[in-house]
Amino acid sequence: MLSTVLTALPADSDWINFDVPSLMQNFWSATFDGLTFGAIYALVALGYTLVYGVLNLINFAHSEVFIMGCYAVFFTLSFLGFGPSAPNLGIGAIILNLLLALIAAIVASALTAFLVERLAYRPLRKRNAPRLVYLITAIGASFTIQYLIFLWRGPLPEPALTMFIPTPIFEVFGTIIDSQQIIIVVAAVIMMVVVDQFIRRSRTGRGIRAVAQDPDTATLMGVNKEKIIVTTFIIGGVLAGAAALFYVMKIPSGVQYNGGFILGIKAFAAAVLGGIGNVRGALLGGLLLGLIGNYGQILLGSSQWTDVVAFVVLVLVLLVRPEGILGTSLGRSKA
């Protein structure tokens, strides 16, 4: 038995190969591609961060909120005539179609988030259930949605959808930056800034921070706690829907019943890395995780190491700084 296991293992020279020259050669392409994936992680991570900040709850069903948005993008674009090859449309028509897909994804993800909160978590709050019950319910809700999709669409990924052919925009140190990368990163950062300012400056945002800091006192001061909780879930769903559009844009064949699981785990790791409950930490953690994963897969010579490297770095950071890089909770955010 032992000899069989040893035979199955690759030789040391093939198993881990620190290819520093390859990393240096592909550094800038890995950087910009990592920022693209990191922006998607950050948008999903914000849903984990907001819910944790308000309820001290890890909503593991958020990955299914995200994948429902991916299915909405797929069905919308399929109905509009998109397929494996990019459609021969003008820029205006492509933008309009993408906006329609974005709206569909936001509605689908926000509605899913709303239903998860109403059907899974609200009954527990009414019964003052212990935190462990919330955690078990979150995991159960995640698998329930996942396998409902499995029964509906089957185990295979949906056919690939190509929205447009990325066009080169400019060059940095010999690396071409294309339109797809710019759209994803810029749009994600703008959305994160808008949400950050909304939470810091709007009346609803002050309510979110008040409930995150002390829900009982916030209620006594006239804050509708239930409304704030629902709003928080819906905001997370809206951002997950936007991330779904960018995800399908980046990975045309990535729509699958369990396609949100790994990305959801990465987004949760990004939220923890940046500082769980910290809006800006979600952005920082997502971008860092995208970069670390891309650097790691090139350095070690295989894309299979992407997730391993990212999570090893996460563990090392948390050993030094358990509260994450930024660390401030939502309830202590400055106005």
Coordinates of N, CA and C in Angstrom, one line a residue, residues 32-232:
F32 N -1.7 42.2 -13.6 CA -2.9 42.7 -14.1 C -4.0 41.7 -14.2
D33 N -3.7 40.5 -14.5 CA -4.7 39.4 -14.5 C -5.1 39.1 -13.0
G34 N -4.2 39.2 -12.1 CA -4.5 38.9 -10.7 C -5.4 40.0 -10.2
L35 N -5.2 41.3 -10.6 CA -6.1 42.4 -10.1 C -7.5 42.2 -10.7
T36 N -7.6 41.6 -11.9 CA -8.9 41.4 -12.5 C -9.7 40.4 -11.7
F37 N -9.0 39.2 -11.4 CA -9.7 38.2 -10.5 C -10.0 38.8 -9.1
G38 N -9.0 39.5 -8.6 CA -9.1 40.1 -7.3 C -10.3 41.0 -7.1
A39 N -10.6 41.8 -8.2 CA -11.7 42.7 -8.2 C -13.0 41.9 -8.1
I40 N -13.1 40.8 -8.7 CA -14.3 39.9 -8.6 C -14.4 39.4 -7.2
Y41 N -13.3 38.9 -6.6 CA -13.3 38.4 -5.3 C -13.8 39.5 -4.3
A42 N -13.3 40.7 -4.5 CA -13.6 41.8 -3.6 C -15.1 42.1 -3.6
L43 N -15.7 42.1 -4.8 CA -17.2 42.4 -4.8 C -18.0 41.3 -4.1
V44 N -17.6 40.1 -4.2 CA -18.3 39.0 -3.5 C -18.0 39.1 -2.0
A45 N -16.7 39.4 -1.7 CA -16.3 39.5 -0.3 C -17.0 40.5 0.5
L46 N -17.5 41.6 -0.2 CA -18.2 42.6 0.5 C -19.5 42.1 1.1
G47 N -20.1 41.2 0.4 CA -21.4 40.6 0.9 C -21.1 39.8 2.2
Y48 N -20.0 39.1 2.3 CA -19.7 38.4 3.6 C -19.4 39.5 4.7
T49 N -18.7 40.5 4.3 CA -18.3 41.5 5.3 C -19.5 42.3 5.8
L50 N -20.4 42.7 5.0 CA -21.5 43.4 5.5 C -22.4 42.6 6.4
V51 N -22.7 41.4 6.0 CA -23.6 40.5 6.8 C -22.9 40.2 8.2
Y52 N -21.6 39.9 8.1 CA -20.9 39.7 9.4 C -20.8 40.9 10.3
G53 N -20.6 42.1 9.6 CA -20.6 43.3 10.4 C -21.9 43.6 11.2
V54 N -23.0 43.3 10.5 CA -24.3 43.6 11.1 C -24.8 42.4 12.0
L55 N -24.6 41.2 11.6 CA -25.2 40.0 12.4 C -24.2 39.2 13.0
N56 N -22.9 39.4 12.8 CA -21.8 38.5 13.3 C -22.1 37.1 12.8
L57 N -22.5 37.0 11.5 CA -22.9 35.8 10.9 C -22.1 35.6 9.6
I58 N -21.5 34.4 9.4 CA -20.9 34.1 8.1 C -21.9 33.5 7.2
N59 N -22.3 34.2 6.2 CA -23.4 33.7 5.3 C -22.8 32.9 4.2
F60 N -22.6 31.6 4.5 CA -22.0 30.7 3.5 C -22.9 30.5 2.3
A61 N -24.2 30.9 2.4 CA -25.1 30.8 1.2 C -24.8 31.9 0.2
H62 N -23.9 32.8 0.6 CA -23.6 33.9 -0.3 C -23.0 33.5 -1.7
S63 N -22.3 32.4 -1.6 CA -21.7 31.8 -2.9 C -22.8 31.4 -3.9
E64 N -23.9 31.0 -3.3 CA -25.1 30.6 -4.2 C -25.8 31.9 -4.6
V65 N -25.8 32.9 -3.8 CA -26.4 34.2 -4.3 C -25.6 34.7 -5.5
F66 N -24.3 34.5 -5.5 CA -23.4 34.8 -6.6 C -23.7 34.0 -7.8
I67 N -23.8 32.7 -7.7 CA -24.0 31.8 -8.8 C -25.4 32.0 -9.4
M68 N -26.4 32.4 -8.7 CA -27.7 32.7 -9.3 C -27.6 33.9 -10.2
G69 N -26.7 34.8 -9.8 CA -26.5 36.0 -10.7 C -25.8 35.5 -12.0
C70 N -24.9 34.5 -11.9 CA -24.2 34.0 -13.1 C -25.3 33.3 -14.0
Y71 N -26.2 32.6 -13.5 CA -27.2 32.0 -14.3 C -28.1 33.0 -15.0
A72 N -28.4 34.1 -14.2 CA -29.2 35.2 -14.8 C -28.5 35.8 -16.0
V73 N -27.1 36.0 -15.9 CA -26.3 36.5 -17.0 C -26.4 35.6 -18.2
F74 N -26.2 34.3 -17.9 CA -26.2 33.3 -19.0 C -27.6 33.3 -19.7
F75 N -28.7 33.2 -19.0 CA -30.0 33.2 -19.7 C -30.3 34.5 -20.4
T76 N -29.9 35.6 -19.8 CA -30.2 36.9 -20.5 C -29.4 37.0 -21.8
L77 N -28.1 36.7 -21.7 CA -27.3 36.8 -22.9 C -27.7 35.8 -24.0
S78 N -28.0 34.6 -23.5 CA -28.5 33.6 -24.5 C -29.7 34.0 -25.2
F79 N -30.7 34.6 -24.5 CA -31.9 35.1 -25.1 C -31.6 36.2 -26.1
L80 N -30.5 37.0 -25.8 CA -30.1 38.1 -26.7 C -29.3 37.7 -27.9
G81 N -29.0 36.4 -27.9 CA -28.3 35.8 -29.1 C -26.8 35.7 -28.9
F82 N -26.3 35.8 -27.7 CA -24.9 35.6 -27.5 C -24.6 34.1 -27.5
G83 N -23.4 33.7 -27.9 CA -23.0 32.3 -27.9 C -21.5 32.2 -27.7
P84 N -20.9 31.0 -28.1 CA -19.4 30.8 -27.9 C -18.6 31.8 -28.6
S85 N -19.1 32.3 -29.8 CA -18.3 33.4 -30.5 C -18.9 34.7 -30.2
A86 N -18.1 35.7 -30.2 CA -18.5 37.1 -29.9 C -19.4 37.6 -31.0
P87 N -20.5 38.2 -30.6 CA -21.5 38.7 -31.6 C -20.9 39.9 -32.4
N88 N -21.4 40.0 -33.7 CA -20.9 41.1 -34.5 C -21.8 42.3 -34.3
L89 N -21.6 43.0 -33.2 CA -22.4 44.1 -32.8 C -21.5 45.4 -32.6
G90 N -22.2 46.5 -32.7 CA -21.5 47.7 -32.4 C -21.3 47.9 -30.9
I91 N -20.4 48.9 -30.6 CA -20.1 49.1 -29.2 C -21.4 49.5 -28.4
G92 N -22.2 50.3 -29.0 CA -23.5 50.7 -28.3 C -24.4 49.6 -28.0
A93 N -24.5 48.6 -29.0 CA -25.4 47.5 -28.8 C -24.8 46.5 -27.7
I94 N -23.5 46.4 -27.7 CA -22.9 45.5 -26.7 C -23.1 46.1 -25.3
I95 N -22.8 47.4 -25.2 CA -23.0 48.0 -23.9 C -24.5 47.8 -23.4
L96 N -25.4 48.0 -24.3 CA -26.8 47.9 -23.9 C -27.1 46.5 -23.4
N97 N -26.6 45.5 -24.2 CA -26.9 44.1 -23.8 C -26.2 43.7 -22.5
L98 N -25.0 44.3 -22.3 CA -24.4 44.0 -21.0 C -25.1 44.6 -19.8
L99 N -25.6 45.8 -20.1 CA -26.4 46.5 -19.0 C -27.7 45.7 -18.7
L100 N -28.3 45.1 -19.7 CA -29.5 44.3 -19.5 C -29.1 43.0 -18.7
A101 N -27.9 42.4 -19.0 CA -27.5 41.3 -18.3 C -27.1 41.6 -16.8
L102 N -26.5 42.8 -16.7 CA -26.2 43.3 -15.3 C -27.4 43.5 -14.5
I103 N -28.4 44.1 -15.0 CA -29.7 44.3 -14.3 C -30.3 43.0 -13.9
A104 N -30.3 42.0 -14.9 CA -30.9 40.7 -14.6 C -30.1 40.0 -13.5
A105 N -28.8 40.1 -13.5 CA -27.9 39.4 -12.5 C -28.2 40.1 -11.1
I106 N -28.2 41.4 -11.1 CA -28.5 42.1 -9.8 C -29.8 41.7 -9.2
V107 N -30.8 41.7 -10.0 CA -32.2 41.3 -9.6 C -32.2 39.9 -9.0
A108 N -31.6 39.0 -9.8 CA -31.6 37.6 -9.4 C -30.8 37.4 -8.1
S109 N -29.6 38.0 -8.0 CA -28.8 37.8 -6.8 C -29.4 38.5 -5.6
A110 N -30.0 39.7 -5.8 CA -30.6 40.4 -4.7 C -31.8 39.7 -4.2
L111 N -32.6 39.1 -5.1 CA -33.8 38.4 -4.7 C -33.4 37.1 -4.0
T112 N -32.4 36.4 -4.4 CA -31.9 35.2 -3.7 C -31.4 35.6 -2.3
A113 N -30.7 36.7 -2.2 CA -30.2 37.1 -0.9 C -31.4 37.4 0.1
F114 N -32.4 38.1 -0.5 CA -33.6 38.5 0.3 C -34.3 37.2 0.8
L115 N -34.5 36.2 -0.1 CA -35.2 35.0 0.3 C -34.4 34.2 1.3
V116 N -33.1 34.2 1.2 CA -32.2 33.5 2.1 C -32.4 34.1 3.5
E117 N -32.4 35.4 3.6 CA -32.5 36.1 4.8 C -33.9 35.9 5.4
R118 N -34.9 35.9 4.6 CA -36.3 35.8 5.1 C -36.6 34.4 5.5
L119 N -36.2 33.4 4.7 CA -36.6 32.0 5.0 C -35.6 31.3 5.9
A120 N -34.4 31.6 5.9 CA -33.4 30.9 6.7 C -33.0 31.6 8.0
Y121 N -32.8 32.9 8.0 CA -32.2 33.5 9.1 C -33.2 34.3 10.0
R122 N -34.2 34.9 9.4 CA -35.2 35.6 10.2 C -35.9 34.8 11.2
P123 N -36.4 33.5 10.9 CA -37.0 32.7 11.9 C -36.1 32.4 13.0
L124 N -34.7 32.3 12.8 CA -33.8 32.0 13.9 C -33.7 33.2 14.8
R125 N -33.7 34.4 14.2 CA -33.6 35.6 15.0 C -34.8 35.8 15.9
K126 N -36.0 35.4 15.4 CA -37.2 35.5 16.2 C -37.1 34.5 17.4
R127 N -36.4 33.4 17.3 CA -36.3 32.4 18.3 C -35.0 32.6 19.2
N128 N -34.3 33.7 18.9 CA -33.0 33.9 19.6 C -32.1 32.7 19.6
A129 N -32.0 32.1 18.4 CA -31.2 30.9 18.2 C -29.7 31.2 18.5
P130 N -29.0 30.2 19.0 CA -27.5 30.4 19.3 C -26.8 30.5 17.9
R131 N -25.6 31.1 18.0 CA -24.8 31.4 16.8 C -24.5 30.1 16.0
L132 N -24.3 29.0 16.7 CA -23.9 27.8 16.0 C -25.1 27.3 15.1
V133 N -26.3 27.6 15.5 CA -27.5 27.2 14.7 C -27.5 28.1 13.4
Y134 N -27.1 29.3 13.5 CA -27.0 30.2 12.3 C -25.9 29.6 11.3
L135 N -24.8 29.2 11.9 CA -23.8 28.7 11.0 C -24.2 27.4 10.3
I136 N -24.9 26.5 11.0 CA -25.4 25.3 10.4 C -26.4 25.6 9.4
T137 N -27.3 26.5 9.7 CA -28.3 26.9 8.7 C -27.7 27.5 7.5
A138 N -26.7 28.3 7.6 CA -26.0 28.9 6.5 C -25.5 27.9 5.5
I139 N -24.8 26.9 6.1 CA -24.2 25.8 5.3 C -25.4 25.0 4.7
G140 N -26.4 24.7 5.4 CA -27.6 24.0 4.9 C -28.2 24.8 3.7
A141 N -28.4 26.1 3.9 CA -29.0 26.9 2.8 C -28.1 26.9 1.6
S142 N -26.8 26.9 1.8 CA -25.9 26.8 0.6 C -26.1 25.6 -0.2
F143 N -26.0 24.4 0.5 CA -26.2 23.1 -0.2 C -27.6 23.0 -0.8
T144 N -28.6 23.5 -0.1 CA -29.9 23.4 -0.6 C -30.1 24.1 -2.0
I145 N -29.6 25.3 -2.0 CA -29.7 26.1 -3.3 C -28.8 25.4 -4.4
Q146 N -27.6 25.0 -3.9 CA -26.7 24.4 -4.9 C -27.3 23.1 -5.6
Y147 N -28.0 22.3 -4.8 CA -28.5 21.1 -5.4 C -29.9 21.2 -6.0
L148 N -30.6 22.3 -5.7 CA -31.8 22.7 -6.4 C -31.4 23.1 -7.9
I149 N -30.3 23.8 -8.0 CA -29.7 24.2 -9.3 C -29.3 22.9 -10.0
F150 N -28.7 22.0 -9.3 CA -28.2 20.7 -9.9 C -29.4 19.9 -10.5
L151 N -30.5 19.9 -9.7 CA -31.7 19.2 -10.2 C -32.3 19.9 -11.4
W152 N -32.2 21.2 -11.5 CA -32.8 22.0 -12.5 C -31.9 22.0 -13.8
R153 N -30.6 22.2 -13.7 CA -29.7 22.3 -14.8 C -28.7 21.2 -15.0
G154 N -28.6 20.2 -14.1 CA -27.7 19.1 -14.2 C -26.3 19.5 -13.8
P155 N -25.4 18.5 -13.9 CA -24.0 18.7 -13.4 C -23.1 19.4 -14.3
L156 N -23.4 19.5 -15.6 CA -22.4 20.0 -16.6 C -22.5 21.5 -16.6
P157 N -21.4 22.2 -16.9 CA -21.4 23.7 -17.0 C -22.2 24.1 -18.2
E158 N -22.8 25.3 -18.2 CA -23.5 25.8 -19.3 C -22.6 26.1 -20.4
P159 N -23.1 26.1 -21.7 CA -22.2 26.5 -22.8 C -21.6 27.8 -22.6
A160 N -20.4 27.9 -23.2 CA -19.6 29.2 -23.1 C -20.3 30.4 -23.7
L161 N -20.2 31.5 -23.1 CA -20.8 32.7 -23.7 C -19.6 33.8 -23.8
T162 N -19.4 34.3 -25.0 CA -18.4 35.3 -25.2 C -19.1 36.6 -25.4
M163 N -18.9 37.6 -24.5 CA -19.6 38.9 -24.6 C -19.0 39.8 -25.7
F164 N -17.7 39.8 -25.7 CA -17.0 40.6 -26.8 C -15.5 40.2 -26.8
I165 N -14.8 40.6 -27.8 CA -13.4 40.2 -28.0 C -12.6 41.4 -27.3
P166 N -11.9 41.1 -26.3 CA -11.1 42.2 -25.6 C -10.1 42.8 -26.6
T167 N -10.1 44.1 -26.6 CA -9.2 44.9 -27.5 C -8.1 45.5 -26.6
P168 N -6.9 45.6 -27.2 CA -5.7 46.2 -26.4 C -6.0 47.7 -26.3
I169 N -5.7 48.2 -25.1 CA -5.9 49.6 -24.8 C -4.6 50.3 -24.7
F170 N -3.7 49.8 -23.8 CA -2.4 50.4 -23.7 C -1.4 49.3 -23.2
E171 N -0.1 49.6 -23.2 CA 0.9 48.7 -22.8 C 1.7 49.2 -21.6
V172 N 2.0 48.3 -20.7 CA 2.8 48.6 -19.5 C 3.9 47.6 -19.4
F173 N 5.1 48.1 -19.5 CA 6.3 47.2 -19.4 C 6.2 46.0 -20.4
G174 N 5.7 46.2 -21.5 CA 5.6 45.2 -22.5 C 4.4 44.3 -22.4
T175 N 3.5 44.6 -21.4 CA 2.3 43.8 -21.2 C 1.1 44.6 -21.7
I176 N 0.3 43.9 -22.5 CA -0.9 44.6 -23.1 C -2.0 44.6 -22.1
I177 N -2.6 45.7 -21.8 CA -3.8 45.8 -20.9 C -5.0 45.9 -21.9
D178 N -5.9 45.0 -21.7 CA -7.1 45.0 -22.7 C -8.3 45.6 -22.0
S179 N -9.3 45.8 -22.9 CA -10.6 46.4 -22.4 C -11.3 45.6 -21.4
Q180 N -11.2 44.3 -21.4 CA -11.9 43.5 -20.4 C -11.3 43.7 -19.0
Q181 N -10.0 43.7 -18.9 CA -9.4 44.0 -17.6 C -9.7 45.3 -17.1
I182 N -9.7 46.3 -17.9 CA -10.0 47.7 -17.4 C -11.5 47.8 -17.0
I183 N -12.4 47.2 -17.8 CA -13.8 47.3 -17.4 C -14.0 46.7 -16.0
I184 N -13.5 45.5 -15.8 CA -13.7 44.7 -14.6 C -13.1 45.5 -13.4
V185 N -11.9 45.8 -13.5 CA -11.2 46.5 -12.3 C -11.8 47.8 -12.0
V186 N -12.0 48.7 -13.0 CA -12.5 50.0 -12.8 C -13.9 50.0 -12.3
A187 N -14.7 49.2 -12.9 CA -16.1 49.1 -12.4 C -16.2 48.6 -11.0
A188 N -15.4 47.5 -10.7 CA -15.5 47.0 -9.3 C -15.0 48.0 -8.3
V189 N -13.9 48.7 -8.6 CA -13.4 49.7 -7.7 C -14.5 50.9 -7.5
I190 N -15.1 51.3 -8.6 CA -16.1 52.3 -8.4 C -17.3 51.9 -7.6
M191 N -17.7 50.6 -7.8 CA -18.8 50.1 -7.0 C -18.4 50.0 -5.5
M192 N -17.2 49.6 -5.2 CA -16.8 49.5 -3.8 C -16.7 50.9 -3.2
V193 N -16.2 51.9 -3.9 CA -16.2 53.2 -3.4 C -17.6 53.8 -3.1
V194 N -18.5 53.5 -4.0 CA -19.9 54.0 -3.8 C -20.5 53.4 -2.6
V195 N -20.3 52.1 -2.4 CA -20.8 51.4 -1.2 C -20.1 51.9 0.0
D196 N -18.8 52.1 0.0 CA -18.1 52.6 1.2 C -18.7 54.0 1.6
Q197 N -18.9 54.9 0.6 CA -19.4 56.2 0.9 C -20.8 56.2 1.3
F198 N -21.6 55.2 0.7 CA -23.0 55.1 1.1 C -23.1 54.7 2.6
I199 N -22.2 53.8 3.0 CA -22.3 53.3 4.4 C -21.8 54.4 5.4
R200 N -20.8 55.2 4.9 CA -20.2 56.2 5.8 C -21.1 57.5 5.9
R201 N -21.8 57.8 4.8 CA -22.4 59.2 4.7 C -23.9 59.2 4.7
S202 N -24.6 58.1 4.2 CA -26.0 58.1 4.1 C -26.7 57.8 5.4
R203 N -28.0 58.1 5.5 CA -28.7 57.8 6.7 C -28.8 56.3 6.9
T204 N -29.1 55.6 5.8 CA -29.2 54.1 5.9 C -27.8 53.5 6.3
G205 N -26.7 54.1 5.8 CA -25.4 53.6 6.1 C -25.1 53.8 7.6
R206 N -25.6 55.0 8.2 CA -25.4 55.2 9.6 C -26.2 54.2 10.4
G207 N -27.4 53.8 9.9 CA -28.2 52.8 10.5 C -27.4 51.4 10.5
I208 N -26.8 51.1 9.4 CA -26.0 49.9 9.3 C -24.9 49.8 10.3
R209 N -24.2 51.0 10.4 CA -23.1 51.0 11.4 C -23.6 51.0 12.8
A210 N -24.7 51.6 13.0 CA -25.3 51.6 14.4 C -25.7 50.2 14.8
V211 N -26.4 49.5 13.9 CA -26.8 48.1 14.2 C -25.6 47.2 14.4
A212 N -24.5 47.4 13.6 CA -23.3 46.6 13.7 C -22.6 46.9 15.0
Q213 N -22.7 48.1 15.5 CA -22.0 48.4 16.8 C -22.8 47.9 18.0
D214 N -24.1 48.2 18.0 CA -25.0 47.9 19.2 C -26.4 47.8 18.7
P215 N -26.9 46.6 18.3 CA -28.3 46.5 17.8 C -29.4 47.0 18.7
D216 N -29.2 46.7 20.0 CA -30.2 47.0 21.0 C -30.3 48.6 21.2
T217 N -29.2 49.2 21.3 CA -29.2 50.7 21.5 C -29.7 51.3 20.2
A218 N -29.3 50.8 19.0 CA -29.7 51.3 17.8 C -31.3 51.3 17.7
T219 N -31.9 50.2 18.1 CA -33.3 50.0 18.1 C -34.0 51.1 19.0
L220 N -33.4 51.3 20.2 CA -33.9 52.3 21.1 C -33.8 53.7 20.5
M221 N -32.8 53.9 19.7 CA -32.6 55.3 19.0 C -33.5 55.4 17.8
G222 N -34.4 54.4 17.5 CA -35.3 54.6 16.4 C -34.9 53.9 15.1
V223 N -33.8 53.1 15.1 CA -33.4 52.4 13.9 C -34.2 51.2 13.8
N224 N -34.7 50.9 12.6 CA -35.5 49.7 12.3 C -34.5 48.6 12.0
K225 N -34.2 47.8 13.0 CA -33.1 46.8 12.8 C -33.5 45.8 11.7
E226 N -34.7 45.3 11.6 CA -35.1 44.4 10.6 C -34.9 44.9 9.2
K227 N -35.3 46.2 9.0 CA -35.1 46.8 7.7 C -33.6 47.0 7.4
I228 N -32.8 47.3 8.3 CA -31.4 47.4 8.1 C -30.8 46.1 7.7
I229 N -31.2 45.0 8.4 CA -30.6 43.7 8.1 C -31.0 43.3 6.6
V230 N -32.3 43.5 6.3 CA -32.7 43.1 4.9 C -31.9 44.0 3.9
T231 N -31.7 45.3 4.2 CA -31.0 46.1 3.3 C -29.6 45.7 3.1
T232 N -29.0 45.2 4.2 CA -27.6 44.7 4.1 C -27.5 43.5 3.2

